[in-house]
Coordinates of C-alpha atoms in Angstrom, one line a residue:
Q1 CA 12.5 57.7 28.5
V2 CA 10.2 58.3 31.2
Q3 CA 6.7 57.8 30.6
L4 CA 3.8 58.5 33.2
V5 CA 0.0 56.9 32.7
E6 CA -2.5 58.3 35.2
S7 CA -5.8 56.9 35.7
G8 CA -8.9 56.8 38.0
G9 CA -10.2 59.9 37.6
G10 CA -14.0 60.9 36.8
L11 CA -17.0 62.8 37.8
V12 CA -17.9 62.5 41.6
Q13 CA -20.5 64.3 44.0
P14 CA -19.3 66.3 47.0
G15 CA -18.4 64.1 49.7
G16 CA -17.4 61.5 47.4
S17 CA -14.3 59.2 46.8
L18 CA -11.8 58.2 44.0
R19 CA -8.7 56.5 44.0
L20 CA -6.4 57.5 41.4
S21 CA -3.3 55.5 40.2
C22 CA 0.0 56.0 38.1
V23 CA 2.1 53.9 36.7
A24 CA 5.8 55.2 36.0
S25 CA 8.2 53.7 33.7
I26 CA 11.0 55.0 35.7
R27 CA 14.0 52.7 35.9
V28 CA 15.1 53.9 39.1
F29 CA 11.2 54.2 40.5
R30 CA 11.9 52.7 43.9
S31 CA 14.6 55.1 44.5
V32 CA 12.7 58.2 43.8
R33 CA 10.2 60.5 45.7
M34 CA 7.0 60.6 43.7
G35 CA 4.2 63.3 44.0
W36 CA 1.0 64.1 42.9
Y37 CA 0.1 67.3 41.7
R38 CA -3.0 68.8 40.2
Q39 CA -3.9 71.7 37.7
P40 CA -7.2 73.4 38.3
P41 CA -9.0 75.1 35.6
G42 CA -7.1 78.4 34.8
K43 CA -4.4 77.9 37.9
Q44 CA -0.9 76.6 37.9
R45 CA -0.1 73.0 38.4
E46 CA 0.6 72.3 42.2
L47 CA 1.9 69.5 44.4
V48 CA -0.7 68.1 46.5
A49 CA 1.0 65.3 48.0
N50 CA 4.4 63.2 48.1
I51 CA 6.0 60.2 49.2
R52 CA 9.6 59.1 49.9
S53 CA 11.0 56.2 47.9
S54 CA 10.6 53.8 50.7
G55 CA 7.2 54.9 51.2
N56 CA 7.3 55.7 55.0
T57 CA 7.1 59.1 54.6
T58 CA 4.5 61.3 53.4
N59 CA 3.8 65.1 52.9
Y60 CA 0.2 67.0 52.1
A61 CA -0.8 70.2 51.0
D62 CA -2.9 72.0 53.6
S63 CA -5.8 72.0 51.3
V64 CA -5.7 68.1 51.2
K65 CA -4.3 67.0 54.6
G66 CA -6.6 64.6 56.2
R67 CA -8.5 63.7 53.2
F68 CA -5.9 62.6 50.7
T69 CA -3.5 59.7 51.1
I70 CA -0.5 58.9 48.7
S71 CA 0.4 55.4 48.6
R72 CA 3.2 53.5 46.5
D73 CA 3.7 49.9 45.2
N74 CA 7.5 49.9 44.3
F75 CA 7.0 46.5 42.7
K76 CA 4.5 47.4 40.4
N77 CA 6.1 51.1 39.6
T78 CA 2.8 52.6 40.7
V79 CA 1.7 55.5 42.9
Y80 CA -1.8 56.0 44.1
L81 CA -3.9 58.8 45.6
Q82 CA -6.8 58.1 47.6
M83 CA -9.3 61.0 47.7
N84 CA -12.0 61.3 50.2
S85 CA -14.5 63.9 51.3
L86 CA -13.8 65.4 48.0
K87 CA -15.0 68.8 47.3
P88 CA -15.6 71.2 44.3
E89 CA -12.4 72.8 44.9
D90 CA -10.7 69.7 44.3
T91 CA -11.8 69.8 40.5
A92 CA -8.4 69.7 38.7
V93 CA -6.3 67.5 36.2
Y94 CA -4.2 65.5 38.4
Y95 CA -0.6 64.1 37.6
C96 CA 2.0 62.3 38.9
N97 CA 5.9 62.8 38.7
T98 CA 9.0 62.7 40.8
D99 CA 9.1 65.4 43.1
P100 CA 10.9 67.7 42.2
P101 CA 9.4 66.7 38.6
V102 CA 11.7 65.8 35.8
G103 CA 11.0 65.1 32.4
S104 CA 7.9 65.1 30.5
W105 CA 4.2 65.2 31.8
G106 CA 1.7 62.3 31.4
Q107 CA -1.7 63.2 30.1
G108 CA -2.9 63.3 33.5
T109 CA -6.7 62.3 34.7
Q110 CA -9.5 64.5 35.1
V111 CA -11.5 64.7 38.4
T112 CA -14.5 66.8 38.6
V113 CA -16.4 67.0 41.7
S114 CA -19.8 68.7 41.3
S115 CA -23.4 67.6 42.0

């Protein structure tokens, strides 16, 4: 059974930074593409970044390109999202999952960008 545990969210002022982490109990973690998703209040969940199994190819939504960086540690079954220059519109619950997503979702981690 897949378990995903996200952490690292919080309240930050505009322009600030946060680093999210996700530990994934996926047996084939090092073989799958992983993604970070977010769900803003009242909106649908969206993919914001993904990373291939080897870690050498990443893709970003236009809204976060140049500000967010996804990375992974295949020895720790962990995927990260470094978020810089945060904006109020980045406020959302952030989740990780495979890309495309499979199984159930974790509890997510709340990111609130507000002054």
